CSV table of C-alpha atoms in Angstrom, one decimal:
chain,number,residue,atom,x,y,z
N,1,ASP,CA,8.8,-19.1,-0.6
N,2,ALA,CA,10.4,-16.1,-2.0
N,3,GLY,CA,8.2,-13.0,-1.8
N,4,VAL,CA,8.0,-10.1,-4.2
N,5,ILE,CA,11.6,-9.2,-5.2
N,6,GLN,CA,12.5,-5.6,-6.1
N,7,SER,CA,15.8,-4.2,-7.2
N,8,PRO,CA,17.7,-2.1,-6.6
N,9,ARG,CA,16.8,-1.5,-2.9
N,10,HIS,CA,18.4,1.9,-3.0
N,11,GLU,CA,19.1,4.2,-5.9
N,12,VAL,CA,20.7,7.7,-5.8
N,13,THR,CA,20.8,9.5,-9.1
N,14,GLU,CA,21.1,13.0,-10.5
N,15,MET,CA,18.3,15.0,-12.0
N,16,GLY,CA,17.9,14.2,-15.7
N,17,GLN,CA,19.2,10.6,-15.5
N,18,GLU,CA,17.1,7.6,-16.4
N,19,VAL,CA,16.0,5.3,-13.6
N,20,THR,CA,14.8,1.7,-14.0
N,21,LEU,CA,13.2,-0.1,-11.1
N,22,ARG,CA,12.6,-3.9,-11.4
N,23,CYS,CA,10.1,-6.3,-9.9
N,24,LYS,CA,9.7,-10.0,-9.8
N,25,PRO,CA,6.2,-11.0,-8.6
N,26,ILE,CA,5.4,-14.1,-6.6
N,27,SER,CA,5.2,-17.1,-8.9
N,28,GLY,CA,1.6,-17.8,-9.9
N,29,HIS,CA,0.3,-14.3,-9.2
N,30,ASN,CA,-1.5,-12.7,-12.1
N,31,SER,CA,-1.8,-9.1,-11.0
N,32,LEU,CA,1.0,-6.7,-10.4
N,33,PHE,CA,0.9,-3.2,-8.9
N,34,TRP,CA,3.3,-0.4,-8.8
N,35,TYR,CA,3.0,2.1,-5.9
N,36,ARG,CA,4.8,5.2,-4.8
N,37,GLN,CA,5.0,6.3,-1.1
N,38,THR,CA,5.9,9.7,0.2
N,39,MET,CA,5.3,11.5,3.5
N,40,MET,CA,3.2,14.1,1.8
N,41,ARG,CA,1.0,11.9,-0.4
N,42,GLY,CA,1.1,8.6,1.3
N,43,LEU,CA,0.8,5.4,-0.8
N,44,GLU,CA,-0.4,6.0,-4.3
N,45,LEU,CA,-1.2,3.4,-7.0
N,46,LEU,CA,0.7,4.2,-10.2
N,47,ILE,CA,-0.3,1.4,-12.5
N,48,TYR,CA,-1.5,-2.2,-12.3
N,49,PHE,CA,-1.3,-5.1,-14.7
N,50,ASN,CA,-3.5,-8.2,-15.0
N,51,ASN,CA,-2.1,-11.1,-16.9
N,52,ASN,CA,0.7,-8.9,-18.1
N,53,VAL,CA,-1.7,-6.3,-19.6
N,54,PRO,CA,-1.9,-2.8,-18.2
N,55,ILE,CA,-5.4,-2.3,-16.8
N,56,ASP,CA,-5.2,1.1,-15.1
N,57,ASP,CA,-2.4,3.6,-15.5
N,58,SER,CA,-4.4,6.7,-14.3
N,59,GLY,CA,-2.0,7.1,-11.4
N,60,MET,CA,1.1,7.5,-13.6
N,61,PRO,CA,2.2,11.1,-12.9
N,62,GLU,CA,3.2,12.1,-16.4
N,63,ASP,CA,4.9,10.9,-19.6
N,64,ARG,CA,8.3,10.7,-17.9
N,65,PHE,CA,7.0,7.5,-16.2
N,66,SER,CA,6.5,4.2,-18.1
N,67,ALA,CA,5.9,0.7,-17.0
N,68,LYS,CA,6.2,-2.7,-18.8
N,69,MET,CA,5.5,-6.3,-18.0
N,70,PRO,CA,7.0,-8.4,-20.8
N,71,ASN,CA,6.2,-11.6,-19.0
N,72,ALA,CA,4.5,-13.0,-15.9
N,73,SER,CA,7.7,-12.9,-13.9
N,74,PHE,CA,9.1,-9.5,-14.6
N,75,SER,CA,8.1,-5.9,-14.6
N,76,THR,CA,9.9,-2.6,-14.9
N,77,LEU,CA,9.1,1.0,-13.9
N,78,LYS,CA,11.1,3.6,-15.8
N,79,ILE,CA,11.5,7.3,-15.1
N,80,GLN,CA,13.1,9.3,-17.9
N,81,PRO,CA,14.2,12.0,-17.2
N,82,SER,CA,14.2,11.9,-13.4
N,83,GLU,CA,13.5,14.9,-11.2
N,84,PRO,CA,14.0,15.6,-7.5
N,85,ARG,CA,10.2,15.5,-6.9
N,86,ASP,CA,10.3,11.8,-8.0
N,87,SER,CA,12.2,11.0,-4.8
N,88,ALA,CA,10.1,8.4,-2.9
N,89,VAL,CA,9.9,4.7,-2.0
N,90,TYR,CA,8.5,2.7,-4.9
N,91,PHE,CA,6.7,-0.5,-4.1
N,92,CYS,CA,5.7,-3.4,-6.3
N,93,ALA,CA,3.0,-5.8,-5.1
N,94,SER,CA,1.4,-8.9,-6.6
N,95,SER,CA,-1.8,-10.8,-6.0
N,96,SER,CA,-3.4,-14.1,-7.2
N,97,PRO,CA,-7.0,-14.6,-8.2
N,98,SER,CA,-9.2,-15.8,-5.3
N,99,GLY,CA,-12.9,-15.5,-5.9
N,100,SER,CA,-13.9,-11.9,-5.5
N,101,VAL,CA,-11.1,-9.6,-7.0
N,102,TYR,CA,-11.8,-7.0,-4.3
N,103,GLN,CA,-10.9,-9.5,-1.6
N,104,GLU,CA,-7.5,-10.4,-3.0
N,105,THR,CA,-4.4,-10.0,-0.8
N,106,GLN,CA,-1.7,-7.9,-2.2
N,107,TYR,CA,1.8,-9.0,-1.3
N,108,PHE,CA,4.3,-6.1,-1.2
N,109,GLY,CA,8.0,-6.1,-2.0
N,110,PRO,CA,10.5,-4.4,0.3
N,111,GLY,CA,10.5,-1.3,-1.9
N,112,THR,CA,13.1,0.8,-3.8
N,113,ARG,CA,14.2,4.0,-2.1
N,114,LEU,CA,14.9,6.5,-4.8
N,115,LEU,CA,16.7,9.8,-4.2
N,116,VAL,CA,17.0,12.2,-7.1
N,117,LEU,CA,19.6,15.0,-6.5
K,1,THR,CA,-12.3,11.1,-6.5
K,2,GLN,CA,-12.4,8.5,-3.7
K,3,LEU,CA,-10.6,9.4,-0.6
K,4,LEU,CA,-9.9,7.6,2.7
K,5,GLU,CA,-9.2,9.8,5.7
K,6,GLN,CA,-7.4,8.2,8.7
K,7,SER,CA,-7.3,9.6,12.2
K,8,PRO,CA,-5.3,10.2,14.1
K,9,GLN,CA,-2.2,10.6,12.0
K,10,PHE,CA,0.1,10.0,14.9
K,11,LEU,CA,-0.4,8.2,18.2
K,12,SER,CA,2.0,7.7,21.0
K,13,ILE,CA,0.9,5.6,24.0
K,14,GLN,CA,2.2,3.6,26.8
K,15,GLU,CA,2.3,-0.2,26.7
K,16,GLY,CA,-1.0,-1.6,28.1
K,17,GLU,CA,-3.2,1.2,26.9
K,18,ASN,CA,-6.1,0.7,24.4
K,19,LEU,CA,-6.4,2.7,21.2
K,20,THR,CA,-8.7,3.1,18.2
K,21,VAL,CA,-7.8,4.2,14.7
K,22,TYR,CA,-10.5,5.4,12.3
K,23,CYS,CA,-10.8,5.3,8.5
K,24,ASN,CA,-13.5,7.4,6.9
K,25,SER,CA,-14.8,8.1,3.5
K,26,SER,CA,-17.9,9.6,1.7
K,27,SER,CA,-17.6,6.7,-0.8
K,28,VAL,CA,-18.9,3.2,-0.6
K,29,PHE,CA,-16.3,0.4,-0.8
K,30,SER,CA,-16.7,-3.2,-1.8
K,31,SER,CA,-14.1,-4.2,0.8
K,32,LEU,CA,-11.8,-2.5,3.3
K,33,GLN,CA,-8.4,-3.8,4.1
K,34,TRP,CA,-6.0,-2.9,7.0
K,35,TYR,CA,-2.3,-3.2,6.5
K,36,ARG,CA,0.6,-2.7,8.9
K,37,GLN,CA,4.0,-1.4,7.7
K,38,GLU,CA,7.3,-1.5,9.6
K,39,PRO,CA,10.2,0.8,8.7
K,40,GLY,CA,12.1,-0.3,5.6
K,41,GLU,CA,9.5,-2.9,4.6
K,42,GLY,CA,6.4,-3.1,2.5
K,43,PRO,CA,2.8,-3.1,4.0
K,44,VAL,CA,1.5,-6.5,5.2
K,45,LEU,CA,-2.2,-7.3,5.1
K,46,LEU,CA,-3.8,-7.8,8.5
K,47,VAL,CA,-7.5,-8.2,7.6
K,48,THR,CA,-10.1,-7.8,4.9
K,49,VAL,CA,-13.7,-6.8,5.8
K,50,VAL,CA,-16.5,-7.1,3.2
K,51,THR,CA,-19.9,-7.0,4.8
K,52,GLY,CA,-21.4,-3.9,6.3
K,53,GLY,CA,-21.3,-4.1,10.1
K,54,GLU,CA,-18.8,-7.0,9.9
K,55,VAL,CA,-16.4,-7.4,12.9
K,56,LYS,CA,-13.2,-9.4,12.8
K,57,LYS,CA,-10.8,-10.1,15.6
K,58,LEU,CA,-7.1,-10.9,15.3
K,59,LYS,CA,-5.8,-11.6,18.8
K,60,ARG,CA,-5.8,-8.1,20.5
K,61,LEU,CA,-6.9,-6.3,17.3
K,62,THR,CA,-10.6,-5.8,16.5
K,63,PHE,CA,-11.6,-4.5,13.0
K,64,GLN,CA,-15.1,-3.2,12.2
K,65,PHE,CA,-16.6,-2.2,8.8
K,66,GLY,CA,-19.3,0.4,9.0
K,67,ASP,CA,-22.9,-0.5,8.2
K,68,ALA,CA,-22.9,1.6,5.1
K,69,ARG,CA,-19.4,0.3,4.0
K,70,LYS,CA,-18.0,3.8,4.0
K,71,ASP,CA,-15.9,3.6,7.2
K,72,SER,CA,-13.9,1.3,9.4
K,73,SER,CA,-12.1,1.2,12.7
K,74,LEU,CA,-9.2,-0.7,14.2
K,75,HIS,CA,-9.1,-1.2,18.0
K,76,ILE,CA,-6.1,-2.5,19.8
K,77,THR,CA,-6.5,-3.7,23.3
K,78,ALA,CA,-3.5,-3.6,25.7
K,79,ALA,CA,-1.0,-2.4,23.2
K,80,GLN,CA,2.4,-3.9,23.2
K,81,THR,CA,5.7,-2.4,21.9
K,82,GLY,CA,5.5,-4.9,19.0
K,83,ASP,CA,2.4,-3.1,17.8
K,84,THR,CA,4.5,-0.1,16.8
K,85,GLY,CA,4.3,0.7,13.1
K,86,LEU,CA,2.3,2.4,10.4
K,87,TYR,CA,-1.3,1.3,10.0
K,88,LEU,CA,-2.9,1.8,6.6
K,89,CYS,CA,-6.5,1.3,5.6
K,90,ALA,CA,-7.3,0.6,1.9
K,91,GLY,CA,-10.6,0.5,0.1
K,92,ALA,CA,-11.5,-1.5,-3.0
K,93,SER,CA,-14.4,-0.4,-5.1
K,94,GLY,CA,-16.3,-2.0,-8.0
K,95,ASN,CA,-15.0,-5.3,-9.3
K,96,THR,CA,-11.3,-4.4,-9.6
K,97,GLY,CA,-8.3,-5.1,-7.5
K,98,LYS,CA,-7.4,-1.4,-7.4
K,99,LEU,CA,-6.9,-0.1,-3.8
K,100,ILE,CA,-7.2,3.4,-2.5
K,101,PHE,CA,-5.0,3.9,0.6
K,102,GLY,CA,-5.5,6.2,3.5
K,103,GLN,CA,-2.6,8.4,4.7
K,104,GLY,CA,-1.8,6.1,7.5
K,105,THR,CA,-1.6,6.2,11.3
K,106,THR,CA,1.8,6.1,12.9
K,107,LEU,CA,1.6,4.2,16.2
K,108,GLN,CA,4.3,4.3,18.8
K,109,VAL,CA,3.9,2.1,21.8
K,110,LYS,CA,6.4,3.0,24.6
K,111,PRO,CA,7.5,0.5,27.2
């Protein structure tokens, strides 16, 4: 079975440019999460969707970040304009309903390593 | 704000040694999960503990959830080089799928 698919795997861009990260969750999963991982701050939840609806976006750093989930099989995280401090590894994860929501397993993609110069 | 503090941050040991990683918080969690992450990959779930005082074993790994559901520990017996990686604890609160992650413990097991 294909796991969570993220693209691109690596992205190098210049400050001020728009960056779009893409995620395809595991088929049948109804929750999707976007995380950012840095050495300084660890793994932080940016936003999560349930049944394509954004449930909690309190982790989105600022208005430069936006996320969409137009359908159950695709999500994007956009940064516009990008800044050097956005450099990090961005992970997408998905989970399927299984009884108690706080016991669900999140399956992570391989991540997108973003470098903003 | 809920926080999870992991200790130690870094651990370098010889193959065959035992070790314990701690995950502490002042908040109560509905569940506590442990993940392992290898370089260039996403975290992979090892275990979920739900009940206060619960102990789960996964081969040489033993996970315990504190009685008050505020802390957890991961104990590895006779570590192997294949155990090398970043270990992350993550807590879920309330009735959501939202996870709060600790900063992680980087484990290096030398042959």
